[in-house]
PDB file of C-alpha atoms in Angstrom:
ATOM      1  CA  ASP Z   1       2.201   3.578 -17.709  1.00 86.00           C
ATOM      2  CA  SER Z   2       5.236   5.699 -18.600  1.00 84.00           C
ATOM      3  CA  ALA Z   3       4.321   5.678 -22.285  1.00 84.00           C
ATOM      4  CA  GLY Z   4       0.569   5.915 -21.774  1.00 86.00           C
ATOM      5  CA  ALA Z   5       0.017   2.353 -22.948  1.00 86.00           C
ATOM      6  CA  ILE Z   6      -3.258   0.640 -22.064  1.00 86.00           C
ATOM      7  CA  ALA Z   7      -1.892  -2.849 -22.782  1.00 90.00           C
ATOM      8  CA  ILE Z   8       1.623  -4.254 -22.613  1.00 92.00           C
ATOM      9  CA  GLN Z   9       3.448  -7.558 -23.049  1.00 96.00           C
ATOM     10  CA  ALA Z  10       5.104  -9.035 -19.969  1.00 97.00           C
ATOM     11  CA  THR Z  11       6.862 -12.322 -19.249  1.00 97.00           C
ATOM     12  CA  LEU Z  12       6.720 -14.465 -16.128  1.00 98.00           C
ATOM     13  CA  ARG Z  13      10.217 -14.276 -14.633  1.00 97.00           C
ATOM     14  CA  ALA Z  14       9.791 -15.688 -11.109  1.00 97.00           C
ATOM     15  CA  ILE Z  15       7.306 -17.884  -9.255  1.00 97.00           C
ATOM     16  CA  GLY Z  16       7.022 -18.047  -5.487  1.00 97.00           C
ATOM     17  CA  ALA Z  17       4.689 -19.854  -3.144  1.00 97.00           C
ATOM     18  CA  LYS Z  18       2.445 -16.787  -2.976  1.00 97.00           C
ATOM     19  CA  GLY Z  19       3.190 -14.773  -6.086  1.00 97.00           C
ATOM     20  CA  TYR Z  20       3.855 -14.661  -9.816  1.00 98.00           C
ATOM     21  CA  PHE Z  21       6.326 -11.979 -10.908  1.00 98.00           C
ATOM     22  CA  TYR Z  22       5.879 -10.696 -14.457  1.00 98.00           C
ATOM     23  CA  VAL Z  23       8.365  -8.216 -15.962  1.00 98.00           C
ATOM     24  CA  ASP Z  24       7.522  -5.638 -18.612  1.00 97.00           C
ATOM     25  CA  ASP Z  25       9.098  -6.853 -21.899  1.00 97.00           C
ATOM     26  CA  ARG Z  26       9.940  -3.262 -22.900  1.00 96.00           C
ATOM     27  CA  TYR Z  27      12.155  -2.934 -19.847  1.00 96.00           C
ATOM     28  CA  TRP Z  28      13.655  -6.417 -20.139  1.00 97.00           C
ATOM     29  CA  SER Z  29      14.804  -5.824 -23.704  1.00 96.00           C
ATOM     30  CA  SER Z  30      16.384  -2.496 -22.720  1.00 96.00           C
ATOM     31  CA  ILE Z  31      18.861  -3.975 -20.213  1.00 96.00           C
ATOM     32  CA  THR Z  32      21.982  -6.045 -20.858  1.00 96.00           C
ATOM     33  CA  GLN Z  33      22.242  -9.811 -20.385  1.00 96.00           C
ATOM     34  CA  GLN Z  34      24.316  -9.250 -17.275  1.00 97.00           C
ATOM     35  CA  GLN Z  35      21.639  -6.932 -15.879  1.00 96.00           C
ATOM     36  CA  GLN Z  36      18.988  -9.515 -16.762  1.00 97.00           C
ATOM     37  CA  SER Z  37      20.872 -12.110 -14.712  1.00 97.00           C
ATOM     38  CA  GLN Z  38      21.183  -9.678 -11.803  1.00 97.00           C
ATOM     39  CA  TYR Z  39      17.502  -8.792 -12.101  1.00 96.00           C
ATOM     40  CA  THR Z  40      16.505 -12.459 -12.059  1.00 97.00           C
ATOM     41  CA  GLU Z  41      18.494 -13.003  -8.875  1.00 96.00           C
ATOM     42  CA  ALA Z  42      16.956  -9.906  -7.275  1.00 96.00           C
ATOM     43  CA  LEU Z  43      13.508 -11.212  -8.218  1.00 96.00           C
ATOM     44  CA  ARG Z  44      14.189 -14.489  -6.411  1.00 96.00           C
ATOM     45  CA  THR Z  45      15.027 -12.540  -3.262  1.00 96.00           C
ATOM     46  CA  LEU Z  46      11.952 -10.350  -3.681  1.00 97.00           C
ATOM     47  CA  SER Z  47       9.725 -13.368  -4.229  1.00 97.00           C
ATOM     48  CA  GLN Z  48      11.060 -14.949  -1.042  1.00 97.00           C
ATOM     49  CA  GLN Z  49      10.436 -11.718   0.835  1.00 97.00           C
ATOM     50  CA  PHE Z  50       6.836 -11.709  -0.385  1.00 97.00           C
ATOM     51  CA  ASP Z  51       6.363 -15.346   0.653  1.00 98.00           C
ATOM     52  CA  ASP Z  52       7.999 -15.077   4.062  1.00 98.00           C
ATOM     53  CA  VAL Z  53       7.266 -11.525   5.227  1.00 98.00           C
ATOM     54  CA  ILE Z  54       4.880  -9.353   3.209  1.00 98.00           C
ATOM     55  CA  TYR Z  55       2.148 -11.874   2.488  1.00 98.00           C
ATOM     56  CA  PRO Z  56       1.809 -13.648   5.868  1.00 98.00           C
ATOM     57  CA  THR Z  57       2.201 -10.484   7.953  1.00 98.00           C
ATOM     58  CA  SER Z  58      -0.249  -8.465   5.865  1.00 98.00           C
ATOM     59  CA  VAL Z  59      -2.866 -11.229   5.823  1.00 98.00           C
ATOM     60  CA  ALA Z  60      -2.519 -11.818   9.565  1.00 97.00           C
ATOM     61  CA  THR Z  61      -3.121  -8.112  10.134  1.00 97.00           C
ATOM     62  CA  TRP Z  62      -5.830  -7.143   7.661  1.00 97.00           C
ATOM     63  CA  GLY Z  63      -7.367 -10.375   6.419  1.00 97.00           C
ATOM     64  CA  SER Z  64      -6.956 -12.140   3.102  1.00 97.00           C
ATOM     65  CA  GLU Z  65      -7.226 -11.042  -0.482  1.00 97.00           C
ATOM     66  CA  ALA Z  66      -9.795 -12.966  -2.528  1.00 94.00           C
ATOM     67  CA  THR Z  67      -8.256 -16.422  -2.822  1.00 92.00           C
ATOM     68  CA  PRO Z  68      -8.246 -18.466  -4.961  1.00 95.00           C
ATOM     69  CA  GLY Z  69     -10.207 -15.561  -6.355  1.00 92.00           C
ATOM     70  CA  VAL Z  70     -11.476 -14.713  -9.794  1.00 93.00           C
ATOM     71  CA  ASP Z  71      -8.734 -16.687 -11.571  1.00 93.00           C
ATOM     72  CA  GLY Z  72      -8.959 -19.774  -9.351  1.00 94.00           C
ATOM     73  CA  ASP Z  73      -5.255 -19.437  -8.491  1.00 96.00           C
ATOM     74  CA  PRO Z  74      -4.096 -18.696  -4.928  1.00 95.00           C
ATOM     75  CA  ARG Z  75      -0.996 -16.808  -6.100  1.00 97.00           C
ATOM     76  CA  VAL Z  76      -1.028 -13.023  -6.474  1.00 98.00           C
ATOM     77  CA  VAL Z  77       0.138 -11.574  -9.788  1.00 98.00           C
ATOM     78  CA  ILE Z  78       2.756  -8.832  -9.399  1.00 98.00           C
ATOM     79  CA  LEU Z  79       3.396  -7.009 -12.663  1.00 98.00           C
ATOM     80  CA  LEU Z  80       6.640  -5.035 -12.708  1.00 97.00           C
ATOM     81  CA  GLU Z  81       5.902  -2.327 -15.230  1.00 96.00           C
ATOM     82  CA  ARG Z  82       7.362   0.884 -16.572  1.00 94.00           C
ATOM     83  CA  VAL Z  83       5.315   3.501 -14.738  1.00 92.00           C
ATOM     84  CA  ILE Z  84       5.442   7.288 -14.699  1.00 89.00           C
ATOM     85  CA  ALA Z  85       8.283   8.987 -12.842  1.00 85.00           C
ATOM     86  CA  GLY Z  86       7.677   9.275  -9.111  1.00 83.00           C
ATOM     87  CA  SER Z  87       5.190   6.394  -8.982  1.00 88.00           C
ATOM     88  CA  GLY Z  88       5.920   3.266  -6.977  1.00 92.00           C
ATOM     89  CA  GLY Z  89       2.993   1.314  -8.344  1.00 94.00           C
ATOM     90  CA  TYR Z  90      -0.776   1.130  -8.412  1.00 95.00           C
ATOM     91  CA  PHE Z  91      -3.828  -1.067  -7.954  1.00 95.00           C
ATOM     92  CA  GLU Z  92      -6.899  -1.214 -10.191  1.00 94.00           C
ATOM     93  CA  THR Z  93     -10.132  -2.908  -9.192  1.00 93.00           C
ATOM     94  CA  ILE Z  94     -11.100  -3.764 -12.785  1.00 94.00           C
ATOM     95  CA  HIS Z  95      -8.684  -6.706 -12.863  1.00 94.00           C
ATOM     96  CA  ASN Z  96     -10.418  -8.430  -9.961  1.00 92.00           C
ATOM     97  CA  TYR Z  97     -13.615  -9.204 -11.854  1.00 93.00           C
ATOM     98  CA  THR Z  98     -14.413 -11.871 -14.444  1.00 92.00           C
ATOM     99  CA  LYS Z  99     -13.907 -11.143 -18.137  1.00 92.00           C
ATOM    100  CA  GLU Z 100     -17.674 -11.231 -18.573  1.00 92.00           C
ATOM    101  CA  ARG Z 101     -18.085  -8.403 -16.071  1.00 93.00           C
ATOM    102  CA  ALA Z 102     -14.900  -6.480 -16.955  1.00 92.00           C
ATOM    103  CA  PRO Z 103     -13.737  -7.361 -20.501  1.00 92.00           C
ATOM    104  CA  GLU Z 104     -10.797  -4.932 -20.352  1.00 91.00           C
ATOM    105  CA  GLY Z 105      -9.451  -6.401 -17.112  1.00 92.00           C
ATOM    106  CA  ASN Z 106      -7.045  -9.298 -16.657  1.00 94.00           C
ATOM    107  CA  ALA Z 107      -9.305 -11.322 -14.336  1.00 95.00           C
ATOM    108  CA  ARG Z 108      -6.435 -11.825 -11.895  1.00 95.00           C
ATOM    109  CA  GLU Z 109      -5.756 -10.794  -8.305  1.00 97.00           C
ATOM    110  CA  MET Z 110      -2.908  -8.476  -9.212  1.00 97.00           C
ATOM    111  CA  ILE Z 111      -0.923  -5.376  -8.344  1.00 98.00           C
ATOM    112  CA  PHE Z 112       1.411  -3.189 -10.403  1.00 97.00           C
ATOM    113  CA  VAL Z 113       4.876  -2.118  -9.241  1.00 97.00           C
ATOM    114  CA  ASN Z 114       7.592   0.098 -10.723  1.00 96.00           C
ATOM    115  CA  VAL Z 115       9.869  -2.236 -12.691  1.00 96.00           C
ATOM    116  CA  GLU Z 116      12.989  -0.204 -11.876  1.00 95.00           C
ATOM    117  CA  SER Z 117      12.377  -0.466  -8.134  1.00 94.00           C
ATOM    118  CA  VAL Z 118      13.746  -4.006  -8.072  1.00 95.00           C
ATOM    119  CA  PHE Z 119      17.266  -2.700  -8.612  1.00 92.00           C
ATOM    120  CA  SER Z 120      16.761   0.333  -6.355  1.00 89.00           C
ATOM    121  CA  GLY Z 121      15.680  -1.910  -3.464  1.00 88.00           C
ATOM    122  CA  SER Z 122      12.319  -0.216  -2.933  1.00 93.00           C
ATOM    123  CA  ALA Z 123      10.177  -2.864  -4.658  1.00 96.00           C
ATOM    124  CA  ARG Z 124       9.366  -4.656  -1.402  1.00 96.00           C
ATOM    125  CA  THR Z 125       7.987  -1.420   0.059  1.00 96.00           C
ATOM    126  CA  PHE Z 126       5.828  -0.762  -2.987  1.00 97.00           C
ATOM    127  CA  ILE Z 127       4.534  -4.346  -2.935  1.00 98.00           C
ATOM    128  CA  ALA Z 128       3.601  -4.039   0.743  1.00 98.00           C
ATOM    129  CA  HIS Z 129       1.731  -0.818  -0.038  1.00 97.00           C
ATOM    130  CA  GLU Z 130      -0.176  -2.152  -3.045  1.00 98.00           C
ATOM    131  CA  PHE Z 131      -0.927  -5.532  -1.488  1.00 98.00           C
ATOM    132  CA  GLN Z 132      -2.907  -3.805   1.268  1.00 98.00           C
ATOM    133  CA  HIS Z 133      -5.108  -2.326  -1.471  1.00 97.00           C
ATOM    134  CA  LEU Z 134      -5.742  -5.803  -2.852  1.00 97.00           C
ATOM    135  CA  ILE Z 135      -6.714  -7.050   0.611  1.00 97.00           C
ATOM    136  CA  SER Z 136      -8.936  -4.041   1.304  1.00 97.00           C
ATOM    137  CA  PHE Z 137     -10.696  -4.518  -2.008  1.00 96.00           C
ATOM    138  CA  ASN Z 138     -11.728  -8.000  -0.930  1.00 96.00           C
ATOM    139  CA  GLN Z 139     -12.478  -7.275   2.724  1.00 96.00           C
ATOM    140  CA  HIS Z 140     -14.253  -3.957   2.224  1.00 93.00           C
ATOM    141  CA  GLU Z 141     -15.682  -3.849  -1.280  1.00 92.00           C
ATOM    142  CA  LEU Z 142     -16.308  -7.481  -2.219  1.00 93.00           C
ATOM    143  CA  LEU Z 143     -17.346  -8.850   1.186  1.00 94.00           C
ATOM    144  CA  LEU Z 144     -19.018  -5.765   2.681  1.00 93.00           C
ATOM    145  CA  ARG Z 145     -19.967  -4.159  -0.639  1.00 92.00           C
ATOM    146  CA  THR Z 146     -18.851  -0.769   0.651  1.00 90.00           C
ATOM    147  CA  ALA Z 147     -16.391   1.586  -1.029  1.00 89.00           C
ATOM    148  CA  ASP Z 148     -13.858   3.141   1.316  1.00 92.00           C
ATOM    149  CA  ASP Z 149     -12.544   6.715   1.262  1.00 95.00           C
ATOM    150  CA  VAL Z 150      -9.365   6.955  -0.790  1.00 96.00           C
ATOM    151  CA  TRP Z 151      -7.395   8.823   1.887  1.00 96.00           C
ATOM    152  CA  LEU Z 152      -7.986   6.106   4.474  1.00 97.00           C
ATOM    153  CA  ASN Z 153      -7.248   3.260   2.092  1.00 97.00           C
ATOM    154  CA  GLU Z 154      -3.984   4.939   1.109  1.00 97.00           C
ATOM    155  CA  ALA Z 155      -3.162   5.618   4.757  1.00 97.00           C
ATOM    156  CA  ARG Z 156      -3.589   1.917   5.567  1.00 97.00           C
ATOM    157  CA  SER Z 157      -1.241   1.007   2.745  1.00 97.00           C
ATOM    158  CA  GLU Z 158       1.307   3.435   4.132  1.00 97.00           C
ATOM    159  CA  TYR Z 159       0.849   1.867   7.559  1.00 97.00           C
ATOM    160  CA  ASN Z 160       1.221  -1.642   6.145  1.00 97.00           C
ATOM    161  CA  VAL Z 161       4.793  -0.786   5.182  1.00 97.00           C
ATOM    162  CA  THR Z 162       5.423  -0.314   8.908  1.00 97.00           C
ATOM    163  CA  VAL Z 163       3.430  -3.432   9.801  1.00 97.00           C
ATOM    164  CA  VAL Z 164       5.707  -5.646   7.699  1.00 97.00           C
ATOM    165  CA  GLY Z 165       8.814  -4.054   9.221  1.00 95.00           C
ATOM    166  CA  TYR Z 166      10.058  -1.756   6.464  1.00 96.00           C
ATOM    167  CA  SER Z 167       9.946   1.478   8.472  1.00 94.00           C
ATOM    168  CA  ALA Z 168      12.901   0.373  10.589  1.00 91.00           C
ATOM    169  CA  PRO Z 169      15.443   1.766  10.574  1.00 92.00           C
ATOM    170  CA  PHE Z 170      13.595   5.056  10.265  1.00 91.00           C
ATOM    171  CA  GLU Z 171      16.382   6.868   8.427  1.00 91.00           C
ATOM    172  CA  MET Z 172      15.857   6.655   4.643  1.00 89.00           C
ATOM    173  CA  SER Z 173      12.623   4.684   5.043  1.00 92.00           C
ATOM    174  CA  THR Z 174       9.393   5.591   3.262  1.00 93.00           C
ATOM    175  CA  LEU Z 175       8.033   6.853   6.584  1.00 94.00           C
ATOM    176  CA  HIS Z 176      11.085   9.101   6.926  1.00 93.00           C
ATOM    177  CA  ARG Z 177      10.459  10.556   3.472  1.00 94.00           C
ATOM    178  CA  ARG Z 178       6.789  11.089   4.318  1.00 95.00           C
ATOM    179  CA  ALA Z 179       7.773  12.979   7.451  1.00 93.00           C
ATOM    180  CA  GLN Z 180      10.117  15.184   5.442  1.00 93.00           C
ATOM    181  CA  SER Z 181       7.394  15.842   2.883  1.00 93.00           C
ATOM    182  CA  PHE Z 182       4.910  16.714   5.620  1.00 93.00           C
ATOM    183  CA  VAL Z 183       7.286  19.240   7.168  1.00 91.00           C
ATOM    184  CA  LYS Z 184       7.517  20.981   3.802  1.00 92.00           C
ATOM    185  CA  ASN Z 185       3.730  21.173   3.419  1.00 90.00           C
ATOM    186  CA  PRO Z 186       1.935  20.653   6.750  1.00 89.00           C
ATOM    187  CA  SER Z 187      -1.262  22.403   5.624  1.00 88.00           C
ATOM    188  CA  ASP Z 188      -2.359  19.810   3.077  1.00 91.00           C
ATOM    189  CA  SER Z 189      -5.847  18.353   3.574  1.00 93.00           C
ATOM    190  CA  LEU Z 190      -6.100  14.914   5.129  1.00 94.00           C
ATOM    191  CA  THR Z 191      -9.324  13.805   3.467  1.00 94.00           C
ATOM    192  CA  ASP Z 192      -9.133  15.452   0.024  1.00 92.00           C
ATOM    193  CA  TRP Z 193      -7.081  13.336  -2.386  1.00 93.00           C
ATOM    194  CA  PRO Z 194      -5.510  14.990  -5.468  1.00 93.00           C
ATOM    195  CA  ASN Z 195      -2.944  12.163  -5.269  1.00 91.00           C
ATOM    196  CA  THR Z 196       0.160  14.228  -4.522  1.00 91.00           C
ATOM    197  CA  SER Z 197       3.132  13.366  -2.304  1.00 91.00           C
ATOM    198  CA  SER Z 198       1.732  15.760   0.320  1.00 93.00           C
ATOM    199  CA  ASP Z 199      -1.469  13.711   0.467  1.00 95.00           C
ATOM    200  CA  TYR Z 200       0.459  10.525   1.214  1.00 96.00           C
ATOM    201  CA  ALA Z 201       2.569  12.350   3.795  1.00 95.00           C
ATOM    202  CA  ILE Z 202      -0.256  13.650   5.970  1.00 95.00           C
ATOM    203  CA  ALA Z 203      -2.278  10.433   5.651  1.00 96.00           C
ATOM    204  CA  SER Z 204       0.693   8.318   6.670  1.00 96.00           C
ATOM    205  CA  LEU Z 205       1.684  10.434   9.647  1.00 95.00           C
ATOM    206  CA  PHE Z 206      -1.860  10.773  10.952  1.00 95.00           C
ATOM    207  CA  LEU Z 207      -2.588   7.049  10.796  1.00 96.00           C
ATOM    208  CA  HIS Z 208       0.707   6.209  12.472  1.00 95.00           C
ATOM    209  CA  TYR Z 209      -0.207   8.656  15.243  1.00 94.00           C
ATOM    210  CA  LEU Z 210      -3.649   7.082  15.573  1.00 95.00           C
ATOM    211  CA  ALA Z 211      -2.201   3.577  15.842  1.00 95.00           C
ATOM    212  CA  ASP Z 212       0.549   4.653  18.242  1.00 93.00           C
ATOM    213  CA  SER Z 213      -1.997   6.382  20.482  1.00 92.00           C
ATOM    214  CA  TYR Z 214      -4.852   3.876  20.477  1.00 93.00           C
ATOM    215  CA  GLY Z 215      -3.346   0.647  19.158  1.00 93.00           C
ATOM    216  CA  ALA Z 216      -3.338  -0.968  15.743  1.00 95.00           C
ATOM    217  CA  ASP Z 217      -6.856  -2.346  16.289  1.00 95.00           C
ATOM    218  CA  VAL Z 218      -8.457   0.985  15.424  1.00 95.00           C
ATOM    219  CA  VAL Z 219      -6.687   0.983  12.056  1.00 96.00           C
ATOM    220  CA  VAL Z 220      -7.442  -2.673  11.303  1.00 96.00           C
ATOM    221  CA  ALA Z 221     -11.100  -2.143  12.218  1.00 96.00           C
ATOM    222  CA  THR Z 222     -11.532   0.302   9.338  1.00 96.00           C
ATOM    223  CA  VAL Z 223     -11.012  -2.536   6.840  1.00 95.00           C
ATOM    224  CA  HIS Z 224     -13.860  -4.539   8.331  1.00 95.00           C
ATOM    225  CA  ALA Z 225     -16.281  -1.682   9.035  1.00 94.00           C
ATOM    226  CA  ALA Z 226     -19.495  -1.353   7.057  1.00 92.00           C
ATOM    227  CA  THR Z 227     -18.920   2.397   7.017  1.00 94.00           C
ATOM    228  CA  ALA Z 228     -16.128   4.363   5.349  1.00 92.00           C
ATOM    229  CA  GLY Z 229     -13.520   6.992   6.155  1.00 94.00           C
ATOM    230  CA  VAL Z 230     -14.019   9.079   9.272  1.00 95.00           C
ATOM    231  CA  SER Z 231     -17.195   7.176  10.174  1.00 95.00           C
ATOM    232  CA  SER Z 232     -15.314   3.866  10.373  1.00 95.00           C
ATOM    233  CA  ILE Z 233     -12.810   5.389  12.794  1.00 96.00           C
ATOM    234  CA  ASP Z 234     -15.566   6.991  14.864  1.00 95.00           C
ATOM    235  CA  GLY Z 235     -17.293   3.615  15.085  1.00 94.00           C
ATOM    236  CA  TRP Z 236     -14.296   2.057  16.789  1.00 95.00           C
ATOM    237  CA  LEU Z 237     -13.642   5.081  18.996  1.00 94.00           C
ATOM    238  CA  SER Z 238     -17.223   5.166  20.270  1.00 93.00           C
ATOM    239  CA  ALA Z 239     -16.942   1.528  21.345  1.00 94.00           C
ATOM    240  CA  TYR Z 240     -13.650   1.840  23.223  1.00 94.00           C
ATOM    241  CA  THR Z 241     -13.035   5.496  24.118  1.00 92.00           C
ATOM    242  CA  SER Z 242     -14.799   8.754  24.834  1.00 92.00           C
ATOM    243  CA  LYS Z 243     -13.004  10.401  21.915  1.00 93.00           C
ATOM    244  CA  LYS Z 244     -14.274  11.297  18.480  1.00 94.00           C
ATOM    245  CA  PHE Z 245     -12.302  11.620  15.261  1.00 95.00           C
ATOM    246  CA  SER Z 246     -12.377  15.409  15.564  1.00 94.00           C
ATOM    247  CA  ASP Z 247     -10.804  15.126  19.036  1.00 93.00           C
ATOM    248  CA  ILE Z 248      -8.049  12.854  17.738  1.00 94.00           C
ATOM    249  CA  PHE Z 249      -7.327  15.163  14.839  1.00 94.00           C
ATOM    250  CA  SER Z 250      -7.046  18.133  17.204  1.00 93.00           C
ATOM    251  CA  ASP Z 251      -4.723  16.164  19.486  1.00 91.00           C
ATOM    252  CA  TRP Z 252      -2.599  15.245  16.488  1.00 91.00           C
ATOM    253  CA  MET Z 253      -2.321  18.844  15.323  1.00 91.00           C
ATOM    254  CA  VAL Z 254      -1.051  19.821  18.769  1.00 90.00           C
ATOM    255  CA  ALA Z 255       1.384  16.895  18.748  1.00 88.00           C
ATOM    256  CA  VAL Z 256       2.949  17.792  15.394  1.00 87.00           C
ATOM    257  CA  TYR Z 257       3.130  21.458  16.385  1.00 86.00           C
ATOM    258  CA  VAL Z 258       4.820  20.831  19.737  1.00 82.00           C
ATOM    259  CA  ASN Z 259       6.944  17.926  18.440  1.00 76.00           C
ATOM    260  CA  ASN Z 260       8.314  17.165  21.893  1.00 68.00           C
ATOM    261  CA  ARG Z 261       7.442  13.960  23.726  1.00 64.00           C
ATOM    262  CA  THR Z 262       8.649  15.362  27.080  1.00 68.00           C
ATOM    263  CA  VAL Z 263       5.888  17.964  27.182  1.00 60.00           C
ATOM    264  CA  ASP Z 264       3.183  17.365  29.773  1.00 61.00           C
ATOM    265  CA  PRO Z 265       0.504  15.302  27.956  1.00 56.00           C
ATOM    266  CA  SER Z 266      -2.252  17.168  29.820  1.00 55.00           C
ATOM    267  CA  TYR Z 267      -1.698  20.218  27.608  1.00 46.00           C
TER     268      TYR Z 267
END
């Protein structure tokens, strides 16, 4: 939260077939009536995009979030909140448990998104990213009772933005920005996660390379694997290829260094 708040007031401003859209009251009261009308209209468009594109495509790819879930309601709660500068949103597992188990949670299947991103046009990208986390929480942690590595979970969320179609056109897309960030700091660790922009950059580019090289199935399999991180990727590779994760990572390092698709692939 931009002000460090641990609880806020928010009002339901839009309802779709698949989602409830709550808006931070602090933000709502800070904008004019005309801006409120424009925001409401933008929310309707965003809600439709969630219903028609983000939700069905994500679920068809990764599996479902817990539904009707802990709150008995099949809709996902999307809270548009004032978050710290540079943050698109976040997901917290505490809200996905009952009040008896997690008294400080909201007991709702929910994600948090930067409230200002609705006007900037990037809200749909942030929702696609955070919704993957909600799905992974159900598929990996609730159903398999296995915690995943943060870097891989974040990489899947980055990849989900591409899955739902928001990486095209490439120019000015989130993937484009990740590529630019990676070029500036190509030596960042893939598996350590201090939660910087460089971490998202390398994770995104590596997973896109993995999917482009071996198909999306290897990425999707990590959600449903009983293992985590590198081990979940190795599990799929051992079943379908002679490669190991270390081989793929070496191939990727060569690919980003050469950066030329016309080079003989035998090198």
